[in-house]
mmCIF file of C-alpha atoms and ligand atoms in Angstrom:
data_model
loop_
_atom_site.group_PDB
_atom_site.id
_atom_site.type_symbol
_atom_site.label_atom_id
_atom_site.label_comp_id
_atom_site.label_asym_id
_atom_site.label_seq_id
_atom_site.Cartn_x
_atom_site.Cartn_y
_atom_site.Cartn_z
ATOM 1 C CA MET A 29 -42.396 197.166 -8.161
ATOM 2 C CA THR A 30 -41.381 196.104 -4.681
ATOM 3 C CA HIS A 31 -40.390 192.546 -3.993
ATOM 4 C CA GLN A 32 -41.849 190.687 -1.038
ATOM 5 C CA TYR A 33 -39.192 189.258 1.231
ATOM 6 C CA PRO A 34 -40.491 186.451 3.453
ATOM 7 C CA ALA A 35 -42.411 187.951 6.367
ATOM 8 C CA LEU A 36 -44.034 184.902 7.974
ATOM 9 C CA THR A 37 -43.067 181.218 7.949
ATOM 10 C CA ALA A 38 -45.539 178.543 6.851
ATOM 11 C CA GLU A 39 -45.967 177.617 10.535
ATOM 12 C CA GLN A 40 -46.713 181.212 11.524
ATOM 13 C CA LYS A 41 -49.277 181.509 8.745
ATOM 14 C CA LYS A 42 -50.941 178.286 9.761
ATOM 15 C CA GLU A 43 -51.178 179.401 13.379
ATOM 16 C CA LEU A 44 -52.733 182.742 12.383
ATOM 17 C CA GLN A 45 -55.276 181.170 10.047
ATOM 18 C CA ASP A 46 -56.209 178.527 12.637
ATOM 19 C CA ILE A 47 -56.846 181.214 15.274
ATOM 20 C CA ALA A 48 -58.990 183.275 12.882
ATOM 21 C CA GLN A 49 -61.015 180.212 11.878
ATOM 22 C CA ARG A 50 -61.648 179.189 15.489
ATOM 23 C CA ILE A 51 -63.049 182.628 16.319
ATOM 24 C CA VAL A 52 -65.538 182.616 13.439
ATOM 25 C CA ALA A 53 -66.397 178.890 13.328
ATOM 26 C CA PRO A 54 -70.031 178.382 12.183
ATOM 27 C CA GLY A 55 -72.471 179.994 14.625
ATOM 28 C CA LYS A 56 -69.730 181.781 16.588
ATOM 29 C CA GLY A 57 -68.885 185.443 16.965
ATOM 30 C CA ILE A 58 -67.114 187.818 19.337
ATOM 31 C CA LEU A 59 -68.060 189.484 22.611
ATOM 32 C CA ALA A 60 -66.440 192.939 22.545
ATOM 33 C CA ALA A 61 -65.881 193.585 26.256
ATOM 34 C CA ASP A 62 -62.951 195.930 25.685
ATOM 35 C CA GLU A 63 -64.529 199.209 26.761
ATOM 36 C CA SER A 64 -61.817 201.534 28.022
ATOM 37 C CA THR A 65 -62.100 202.875 31.564
ATOM 38 C CA GLY A 66 -63.705 206.052 30.197
ATOM 39 C CA SER A 67 -66.253 204.132 28.110
ATOM 40 C CA MET A 68 -67.149 201.989 31.124
ATOM 41 C CA ALA A 69 -68.293 205.159 32.889
ATOM 42 C CA LYS A 70 -70.833 205.609 30.085
ATOM 43 C CA ARG A 71 -72.110 202.069 30.687
ATOM 44 C CA LEU A 72 -72.111 202.098 34.503
ATOM 45 C CA ASN A 73 -73.281 205.637 35.325
ATOM 46 C CA PRO A 74 -76.739 205.240 33.727
ATOM 47 C CA ILE A 75 -77.408 202.160 35.911
ATOM 48 C CA GLY A 76 -76.242 203.953 39.058
ATOM 49 C CA VAL A 77 -72.978 202.042 39.481
ATOM 50 C CA GLU A 78 -69.749 203.846 40.321
ATOM 51 C CA ASN A 79 -66.971 203.328 37.768
ATOM 52 C CA THR A 80 -64.375 201.689 40.038
ATOM 53 C CA GLU A 81 -61.900 198.928 39.204
ATOM 54 C CA GLU A 82 -63.810 196.505 41.452
ATOM 55 C CA ASN A 83 -67.182 197.298 39.865
ATOM 56 C CA ARG A 84 -65.693 196.819 36.395
ATOM 57 C CA ARG A 85 -64.344 193.450 37.549
ATOM 58 C CA LEU A 86 -67.711 192.424 39.009
ATOM 59 C CA TYR A 87 -69.453 193.379 35.789
ATOM 60 C CA ARG A 88 -67.030 191.501 33.539
ATOM 61 C CA GLN A 89 -67.385 188.483 35.825
ATOM 62 C CA ILE A 90 -71.131 188.486 35.127
ATOM 63 C CA LEU A 91 -70.361 188.071 31.419
ATOM 64 C CA PHE A 92 -67.453 185.629 31.749
ATOM 65 C CA SER A 93 -69.224 183.329 34.208
ATOM 66 C CA ALA A 94 -71.964 182.445 31.704
ATOM 67 C CA ASP A 95 -72.391 178.675 31.549
ATOM 68 C CA GLU A 96 -71.548 176.273 28.701
ATOM 69 C CA ARG A 97 -74.420 177.568 26.542
ATOM 70 C CA ILE A 98 -72.111 180.328 25.266
ATOM 71 C CA ASN A 99 -69.384 177.898 24.203
ATOM 72 C CA SER A 100 -71.194 177.256 20.929
ATOM 73 C CA CYS A 101 -71.890 180.919 20.096
ATOM 74 C CA ILE A 102 -68.927 182.896 21.435
ATOM 75 C CA GLY A 103 -65.642 182.204 19.618
ATOM 76 C CA GLY A 104 -63.661 185.107 21.034
ATOM 77 C CA VAL A 105 -63.762 187.762 23.752
ATOM 78 C CA ILE A 106 -61.978 191.104 23.406
ATOM 79 C CA PHE A 107 -60.470 192.315 26.681
ATOM 80 C CA PHE A 108 -59.284 195.742 27.780
ATOM 81 C CA HIS A 109 -55.755 195.765 29.316
ATOM 82 C CA GLU A 110 -57.069 196.032 32.880
ATOM 83 C CA THR A 111 -59.420 193.041 32.483
ATOM 84 C CA LEU A 112 -56.696 190.795 31.069
ATOM 85 C CA TYR A 113 -54.970 190.970 34.466
ATOM 86 C CA GLN A 114 -58.069 190.665 36.684
ATOM 87 C CA ASN A 115 -59.309 187.496 38.401
ATOM 88 C CA ALA A 116 -62.677 185.944 39.165
ATOM 89 C CA ASP A 117 -63.812 185.751 42.818
ATOM 90 C CA ASP A 118 -62.139 182.338 43.193
ATOM 91 C CA GLY A 119 -58.786 183.705 42.001
ATOM 92 C CA THR A 120 -58.881 182.275 38.465
ATOM 93 C CA PRO A 121 -57.535 184.821 35.970
ATOM 94 C CA PHE A 122 -60.300 185.924 33.574
ATOM 95 C CA ALA A 123 -58.060 185.095 30.610
ATOM 96 C CA LYS A 124 -57.660 181.491 31.844
ATOM 97 C CA LEU A 125 -61.395 181.196 32.530
ATOM 98 C CA ILE A 126 -62.166 182.130 28.911
ATOM 99 C CA LYS A 127 -59.345 180.132 27.326
ATOM 100 C CA ASP A 128 -60.125 176.950 29.272
ATOM 101 C CA ARG A 129 -63.564 176.814 27.689
ATOM 102 C CA GLY A 130 -62.118 176.951 24.184
ATOM 103 C CA ILE A 131 -62.862 180.647 23.585
ATOM 104 C CA VAL A 132 -60.063 182.726 22.068
ATOM 105 C CA VAL A 133 -58.767 185.666 24.123
ATOM 106 C CA GLY A 134 -58.337 189.018 22.367
ATOM 107 C CA ILE A 135 -56.988 192.390 23.451
ATOM 108 C CA LYS A 136 -57.654 195.982 22.423
ATOM 109 C CA VAL A 137 -54.229 197.407 21.550
ATOM 110 C CA ASP A 138 -54.987 200.858 20.140
ATOM 111 C CA LYS A 139 -54.667 203.904 22.364
ATOM 112 C CA GLY A 140 -57.661 205.835 21.115
ATOM 113 C CA VAL A 141 -58.401 208.466 18.503
ATOM 114 C CA VAL A 142 -56.639 211.818 18.080
ATOM 115 C CA PRO A 143 -57.553 214.750 15.796
ATOM 116 C CA LEU A 144 -56.173 215.034 12.285
ATOM 117 C CA ALA A 145 -55.310 218.722 12.142
ATOM 118 C CA GLY A 146 -56.747 220.623 9.210
ATOM 119 C CA THR A 147 -59.701 218.295 8.705
ATOM 120 C CA ASN A 148 -63.339 218.848 9.598
ATOM 121 C CA GLY A 149 -63.149 217.008 12.935
ATOM 122 C CA GLU A 150 -61.647 213.818 11.546
ATOM 123 C CA THR A 151 -59.315 211.517 13.472
ATOM 124 C CA THR A 152 -56.630 208.897 13.261
ATOM 125 C CA THR A 153 -55.867 206.262 15.905
ATOM 126 C CA GLN A 154 -52.658 206.146 17.925
ATOM 127 C CA GLY A 155 -50.743 203.324 19.597
ATOM 128 C CA LEU A 156 -48.037 202.101 17.195
ATOM 129 C CA ASP A 157 -45.076 203.047 19.443
ATOM 130 C CA GLY A 158 -43.997 199.981 21.427
ATOM 131 C CA LEU A 159 -46.812 197.938 19.861
ATOM 132 C CA SER A 160 -44.565 195.009 18.939
ATOM 133 C CA GLU A 161 -43.315 194.674 22.522
ATOM 134 C CA ARG A 162 -46.860 194.944 23.891
ATOM 135 C CA CYS A 163 -48.087 192.285 21.446
ATOM 136 C CA ALA A 164 -45.263 189.933 22.450
ATOM 137 C CA GLN A 165 -46.216 190.342 26.126
ATOM 138 C CA TYR A 166 -49.962 189.934 25.462
ATOM 139 C CA LYS A 167 -49.263 186.750 23.488
ATOM 140 C CA LYS A 168 -47.356 185.361 26.508
ATOM 141 C CA ASP A 169 -50.264 186.384 28.730
ATOM 142 C CA GLY A 170 -52.803 184.404 26.692
ATOM 143 C CA ALA A 171 -54.063 186.716 23.933
ATOM 144 C CA ASP A 172 -54.230 185.328 20.389
ATOM 145 C CA PHE A 173 -56.001 188.181 18.624
ATOM 146 C CA ALA A 174 -56.167 191.952 18.829
ATOM 147 C CA LYS A 175 -58.397 194.871 17.930
ATOM 148 C CA TRP A 176 -57.545 198.347 16.683
ATOM 149 C CA ARG A 177 -60.399 200.763 15.981
ATOM 150 C CA CYS A 178 -60.241 203.567 13.449
ATOM 151 C CA VAL A 179 -63.137 205.977 12.984
ATOM 152 C CA LEU A 180 -64.458 207.720 9.865
ATOM 153 C CA LYS A 181 -67.359 210.145 9.570
ATOM 154 C CA ILE A 182 -69.887 210.817 6.851
ATOM 155 C CA SER A 183 -70.839 214.437 6.136
ATOM 156 C CA GLU A 184 -70.829 216.833 3.162
ATOM 157 C CA THR A 185 -67.041 217.171 3.514
ATOM 158 C CA THR A 186 -66.001 213.831 5.019
ATOM 159 C CA PRO A 187 -64.447 211.339 4.922
ATOM 160 C CA SER A 188 -61.538 213.215 3.387
ATOM 161 C CA GLU A 189 -58.966 211.504 1.220
ATOM 162 C CA LEU A 190 -56.439 212.174 4.005
ATOM 163 C CA ALA A 191 -58.542 210.442 6.672
ATOM 164 C CA ILE A 192 -59.194 207.447 4.428
ATOM 165 C CA MET A 193 -55.503 207.002 3.521
ATOM 166 C CA GLU A 194 -54.112 207.675 7.005
ATOM 167 C CA ASN A 195 -56.515 205.300 8.742
ATOM 168 C CA ALA A 196 -56.008 202.568 6.133
ATOM 169 C CA ASN A 197 -52.259 202.835 6.544
ATOM 170 C CA VAL A 198 -52.247 202.800 10.341
ATOM 171 C CA LEU A 199 -54.547 199.739 10.332
ATOM 172 C CA ALA A 200 -52.185 197.948 7.938
ATOM 173 C CA ARG A 201 -49.106 198.825 9.989
ATOM 174 C CA TYR A 202 -50.853 197.563 13.150
ATOM 175 C CA ALA A 203 -51.931 194.363 11.386
ATOM 176 C CA SER A 204 -48.398 193.675 10.199
ATOM 177 C CA ILE A 205 -46.961 194.123 13.720
ATOM 178 C CA CYS A 206 -49.610 191.829 15.241
ATOM 179 C CA GLN A 207 -48.915 189.036 12.769
ATOM 180 C CA GLN A 208 -45.174 189.206 13.452
ATOM 181 C CA ASN A 209 -46.079 188.381 17.067
ATOM 182 C CA GLY A 210 -48.501 185.522 16.368
ATOM 183 C CA ILE A 211 -51.571 187.684 16.979
ATOM 184 C CA VAL A 212 -54.530 187.797 14.570
ATOM 185 C CA PRO A 213 -55.416 191.446 13.893
ATOM 186 C CA ILE A 214 -59.032 192.561 13.718
ATOM 187 C CA VAL A 215 -59.031 195.422 11.247
ATOM 188 C CA GLU A 216 -61.742 197.892 12.279
ATOM 189 C CA PRO A 217 -62.406 200.923 10.083
ATOM 190 C CA GLU A 218 -65.684 202.025 11.681
ATOM 191 C CA ILE A 219 -67.817 204.479 9.738
ATOM 192 C CA LEU A 220 -70.022 206.198 12.318
ATOM 193 C CA PRO A 221 -73.829 206.167 11.884
ATOM 194 C CA ASP A 222 -74.060 209.898 12.736
ATOM 195 C CA GLY A 223 -75.723 212.015 10.070
ATOM 196 C CA ASP A 224 -78.797 212.094 7.834
ATOM 197 C CA HIS A 225 -77.220 210.391 4.781
ATOM 198 C CA ASP A 226 -79.130 207.626 3.001
ATOM 199 C CA LEU A 227 -78.231 203.969 2.536
ATOM 200 C CA LYS A 228 -76.610 204.572 -0.855
ATOM 201 C CA ARG A 229 -74.206 207.169 0.507
ATOM 202 C CA CYS A 230 -73.130 204.834 3.328
ATOM 203 C CA GLN A 231 -72.567 202.045 0.831
ATOM 204 C CA TYR A 232 -70.466 204.314 -1.400
ATOM 205 C CA VAL A 233 -68.297 205.526 1.505
ATOM 206 C CA THR A 234 -67.951 202.002 2.929
ATOM 207 C CA GLU A 235 -66.711 200.738 -0.435
ATOM 208 C CA LYS A 236 -64.121 203.533 -0.708
ATOM 209 C CA VAL A 237 -62.889 203.012 2.856
ATOM 210 C CA LEU A 238 -62.641 199.213 2.549
ATOM 211 C CA ALA A 239 -60.934 199.408 -0.845
ATOM 212 C CA ALA A 240 -58.277 201.711 0.663
ATOM 213 C CA CYS A 241 -57.814 199.361 3.631
ATOM 214 C CA TYR A 242 -57.235 196.296 1.457
ATOM 215 C CA LYS A 243 -54.797 198.203 -0.776
ATOM 216 C CA ALA A 244 -52.830 199.199 2.346
ATOM 217 C CA LEU A 245 -52.951 195.665 3.793
ATOM 218 C CA SER A 246 -51.581 194.350 0.508
ATOM 219 C CA ASP A 247 -48.849 197.016 0.440
ATOM 220 C CA HIS A 248 -47.838 195.988 3.981
ATOM 221 C CA HIS A 249 -47.709 192.262 3.025
ATOM 222 C CA VAL A 250 -50.368 191.359 5.575
ATOM 223 C CA TYR A 251 -51.443 187.709 5.411
ATOM 224 C CA LEU A 252 -55.188 188.115 4.829
ATOM 225 C CA GLU A 253 -56.127 184.562 5.818
ATOM 226 C CA GLY A 254 -54.848 185.419 9.287
ATOM 227 C CA THR A 255 -56.995 188.543 9.714
ATOM 228 C CA LEU A 256 -60.604 189.436 10.498
ATOM 229 C CA LEU A 257 -62.468 192.538 9.320
ATOM 230 C CA LYS A 258 -64.712 194.431 11.735
ATOM 231 C CA PRO A 259 -66.785 196.824 9.657
ATOM 232 C CA ASN A 260 -69.980 198.771 10.193
ATOM 233 C CA MET A 261 -73.042 197.330 8.525
ATOM 234 C CA VAL A 262 -74.155 199.549 5.651
ATOM 235 C CA THR A 263 -77.054 201.498 7.147
ATOM 236 C CA ALA A 264 -78.573 204.925 6.601
ATOM 237 C CA GLY A 265 -77.452 207.707 8.937
ATOM 238 C CA HIS A 266 -79.131 207.834 12.319
ATOM 239 C CA SER A 267 -81.117 210.966 11.375
ATOM 240 C CA CYS A 268 -82.049 209.848 7.852
ATOM 241 C CA PRO A 269 -85.812 210.247 7.373
ATOM 242 C CA THR A 270 -86.016 207.168 5.112
ATOM 243 C CA LYS A 271 -86.175 203.821 6.913
ATOM 244 C CA TYR A 272 -84.792 200.718 5.198
ATOM 245 C CA THR A 273 -85.694 197.061 5.697
ATOM 246 C CA PRO A 274 -83.197 194.520 7.065
ATOM 247 C CA GLU A 275 -83.133 192.986 3.560
ATOM 248 C CA GLU A 276 -82.126 196.342 2.059
ATOM 249 C CA VAL A 277 -79.421 196.803 4.706
ATOM 250 C CA ALA A 278 -78.199 193.261 4.027
ATOM 251 C CA MET A 279 -78.068 193.735 0.255
ATOM 252 C CA ALA A 280 -76.158 197.034 0.570
ATOM 253 C CA THR A 281 -73.759 195.528 3.112
ATOM 254 C CA VAL A 282 -72.965 192.317 1.247
ATOM 255 C CA THR A 283 -72.664 194.213 -2.057
ATOM 256 C CA ALA A 284 -70.112 196.621 -0.528
ATOM 257 C CA LEU A 285 -68.127 193.735 0.990
ATOM 258 C CA ARG A 286 -68.142 191.696 -2.242
ATOM 259 C CA ARG A 287 -66.731 194.668 -4.150
ATOM 260 C CA THR A 288 -63.846 195.298 -1.772
ATOM 261 C CA VAL A 289 -62.985 192.441 0.627
ATOM 262 C CA PRO A 290 -60.851 189.646 -0.856
ATOM 263 C CA PRO A 291 -62.238 186.112 -0.431
ATOM 264 C CA ALA A 292 -58.974 185.209 1.343
ATOM 265 C CA VAL A 293 -60.113 187.132 4.432
ATOM 266 C CA THR A 294 -61.297 184.543 6.961
ATOM 267 C CA GLY A 295 -64.188 186.399 8.542
ATOM 268 C CA VAL A 296 -66.191 189.564 8.809
ATOM 269 C CA THR A 297 -67.307 190.375 12.360
ATOM 270 C CA PHE A 298 -69.663 193.356 12.364
ATOM 271 C CA LEU A 299 -69.795 195.969 15.103
ATOM 272 C CA SER A 300 -73.275 196.894 16.325
ATOM 273 C CA GLY A 301 -72.712 200.661 16.136
ATOM 274 C CA GLY A 302 -75.627 201.802 18.279
ATOM 275 C CA GLN A 303 -78.269 199.497 16.811
ATOM 276 C CA SER A 304 -80.622 198.032 19.381
ATOM 277 C CA GLU A 305 -79.893 194.459 20.439
ATOM 278 C CA GLU A 306 -82.831 193.177 18.432
ATOM 279 C CA GLU A 307 -82.000 195.238 15.330
ATOM 280 C CA ALA A 308 -78.390 194.016 15.376
ATOM 281 C CA SER A 309 -79.557 190.375 15.497
ATOM 282 C CA ILE A 310 -82.186 190.847 12.770
ATOM 283 C CA ASN A 311 -79.785 192.648 10.432
ATOM 284 C CA LEU A 312 -77.062 190.024 10.919
ATOM 285 C CA ASN A 313 -79.609 187.320 10.182
ATOM 286 C CA ALA A 314 -80.683 189.130 6.976
ATOM 287 C CA ILE A 315 -77.040 189.508 5.921
ATOM 288 C CA ASN A 316 -76.549 185.758 6.226
ATOM 289 C CA ASN A 317 -79.698 185.135 4.181
ATOM 290 C CA CYS A 318 -78.770 187.656 1.484
ATOM 291 C CA PRO A 319 -79.003 185.876 -1.899
ATOM 292 C CA LEU A 320 -75.447 186.697 -3.055
ATOM 293 C CA THR A 321 -72.358 184.483 -2.857
ATOM 294 C CA LYS A 322 -70.547 185.170 0.416
ATOM 295 C CA PRO A 323 -66.996 183.759 0.597
ATOM 296 C CA TRP A 324 -66.326 184.741 4.234
ATOM 297 C CA ALA A 325 -67.920 183.961 7.586
ATOM 298 C CA LEU A 326 -70.306 186.834 8.396
ATOM 299 C CA THR A 327 -70.796 187.181 12.129
ATOM 300 C CA PHE A 328 -70.841 189.565 15.097
ATOM 301 C CA SER A 329 -68.336 191.374 17.272
ATOM 302 C CA TYR A 330 -70.814 193.297 19.360
ATOM 303 C CA GLY A 331 -70.261 195.466 22.383
ATOM 304 C CA ARG A 332 -73.432 197.381 23.156
ATOM 305 C CA ALA A 333 -75.769 194.928 21.369
ATOM 306 C CA LEU A 334 -74.585 192.018 23.556
ATOM 307 C CA GLN A 335 -74.509 193.877 26.841
ATOM 308 C CA ALA A 336 -77.357 196.397 27.102
ATOM 309 C CA SER A 337 -79.945 194.033 28.614
ATOM 310 C CA ALA A 338 -77.350 192.495 30.940
ATOM 311 C CA LEU A 339 -76.303 195.904 32.269
ATOM 312 C CA ASN A 340 -79.917 196.880 32.721
ATOM 313 C CA ALA A 341 -80.703 193.694 34.634
ATOM 314 C CA TRP A 342 -77.653 194.020 36.893
ATOM 315 C CA ARG A 343 -77.783 197.616 38.175
ATOM 316 C CA GLY A 344 -74.933 196.801 40.553
ATOM 317 C CA ALA A 345 -76.929 194.431 42.796
ATOM 318 C CA LYS A 346 -75.525 191.057 43.847
ATOM 319 C CA ASP A 347 -79.016 189.543 43.718
ATOM 320 C CA ASN A 348 -79.326 190.491 40.049
ATOM 321 C CA GLU A 349 -76.084 188.881 38.877
ATOM 322 C CA LYS A 350 -77.655 185.613 37.728
ATOM 323 C CA ALA A 351 -80.442 187.391 35.843
ATOM 324 C CA ALA A 352 -77.889 189.648 34.164
ATOM 325 C CA THR A 353 -75.827 186.654 33.037
ATOM 326 C CA GLU A 354 -79.019 185.103 31.592
ATOM 327 C CA GLU A 355 -79.695 188.264 29.566
ATOM 328 C CA PHE A 356 -76.190 188.094 28.102
ATOM 329 C CA ILE A 357 -76.629 184.412 27.218
ATOM 330 C CA LYS A 358 -79.946 185.213 25.510
ATOM 331 C CA ARG A 359 -78.285 187.773 23.203
ATOM 332 C CA ALA A 360 -75.271 185.537 22.560
ATOM 333 C CA GLU A 361 -77.571 182.696 21.499
ATOM 334 C CA ALA A 362 -79.695 185.000 19.316
ATOM 335 C CA ASN A 363 -76.602 186.258 17.509
ATOM 336 C CA GLY A 364 -75.156 182.760 17.178
ATOM 337 C CA LEU A 365 -78.334 181.823 15.293
ATOM 338 C CA ALA A 366 -78.253 185.061 13.253
ATOM 339 C CA ALA A 367 -74.693 184.244 12.192
ATOM 340 C CA GLN A 368 -76.174 181.146 10.547
ATOM 341 C CA GLY A 369 -79.264 182.908 9.155
ATOM 342 C CA LYS A 370 -81.484 180.955 11.562
ATOM 343 C CA TYR A 371 -82.663 183.659 13.946
ATOM 344 C CA VAL A 372 -86.391 184.159 14.347
ATOM 345 C CA SER A 373 -87.136 187.460 16.090
ATOM 346 C CA VAL A 374 -89.464 187.337 19.056
ATOM 347 C CA GLY A 375 -89.975 191.099 18.979
ATOM 348 C CA GLY A 376 -87.841 193.793 20.503
ATOM 349 C CA SER A 377 -89.685 194.699 23.643
ATOM 350 C CA GLY A 378 -87.965 196.153 26.717
ATOM 351 C CA ALA A 379 -84.235 196.856 26.708
ATOM 352 C CA ALA A 380 -83.580 194.668 23.663
ATOM 353 C CA GLY A 381 -85.586 197.012 21.437
ATOM 354 C CA GLN A 382 -84.011 200.234 22.677
ATOM 355 C CA SER A 383 -81.639 202.193 20.469
ATOM 356 C CA LEU A 384 -78.079 202.172 21.779
ATOM 357 C CA TYR A 385 -77.040 205.087 19.594
ATOM 358 C CA VAL A 386 -74.524 207.526 21.060
ATOM 359 C CA ALA A 387 -73.546 210.565 18.978
ATOM 360 C CA ASN A 388 -69.893 210.571 17.876
ATOM 361 C CA HIS A 389 -69.302 207.350 19.791
ATOM 362 C CA ALA A 390 -65.884 206.661 21.310
ATOM 363 C CA TYR A 391 -64.908 203.214 22.571
HETATM 364 P P1 LIG B 408 -70.443 198.188 19.399
HETATM 365 O O1 LIG B 408 -70.915 196.817 18.993
HETATM 366 O O2 LIG B 408 -70.979 198.677 20.699
HETATM 367 O O3 LIG B 408 -70.528 199.182 18.272
HETATM 368 O O4 LIG B 408 -68.891 198.074 19.719
HETATM 369 C C1 LIG B 408 -68.097 197.140 19.135
HETATM 370 C C2 LIG B 408 -66.695 197.574 19.201
HETATM 371 O O5 LIG B 408 -65.850 196.845 19.653
HETATM 372 C C3 LIG B 408 -66.351 198.893 18.649
HETATM 373 O O6 LIG B 408 -64.975 199.016 18.566
#
């Protein structure tokens, strides 16, 4: 049996837990605005906007300039490297703009997925080399939490044991490095919604993947109170002919989490994974109303499901900026309520009801 030598001081642990708690305080969740340059093309091209550095800055400014209404529902914002060093029109760095309103600044630190040779199209995520130095610099530049996304797939032959173990281990190694630098790691083992599998199969795979992650985090002496989990909700595959109710999704999701995620973990911040904006809010609301004991905060860390209506309203026009910001605020408020089980759906018409599913999604 290995012995644990001290890895973090009491002060370091307290700082990490405080950061995690601030992000997922009641009614708060995360805006995932960390799309890589390549992913931004997939957001901007459909609305006829060229994917330039300036257009990405203008778009992020639309989100970050939302008024004080978001202060009570957004606890953290995840940045992409480029955005962390961009400024608003008046010269204020985006990171300062966010931090000054009491919202925690986060940074995507992984460098994307790469193939695992000899598997049926499975991947691991790279970016460990130099990670400690990058985390130290990001901490100095205002970031207090980080994200690293791993991807698993459901099919007849996947996820393989190799993919489960490799991704769990790389997430744990990343989490350990972050904590050594005062950064709260978001652990994200995303199981893609691609496929025709049913709800039960997704629940089974989610349980196996999460169990492996928490074994690896324990092996790497990661301080769980100073972490957040970013999982998929347990849903049927996108092409599954059976449709399930939000209550069924909620029961499967909370059951899987209760079986695998230690109560010491401070919060669970779901990704939206191609659900429509409305669906993502309704499912989160059902999860919070699920009649099982839930020892962690259960909230959102949405990318597509917080931004689709805003992008659609903007379309690159200066005159639309205010309307686009309003659309973002609307979704942020809806999800803030859903995180407390208080969201009442007003129906998913227009962009809010549209599926945001992308096959084999990269971020
Ligand atoms: P979606 O909510 O668009 O799935 O993205 C969240 C995210 O950050 C995935 O890594």
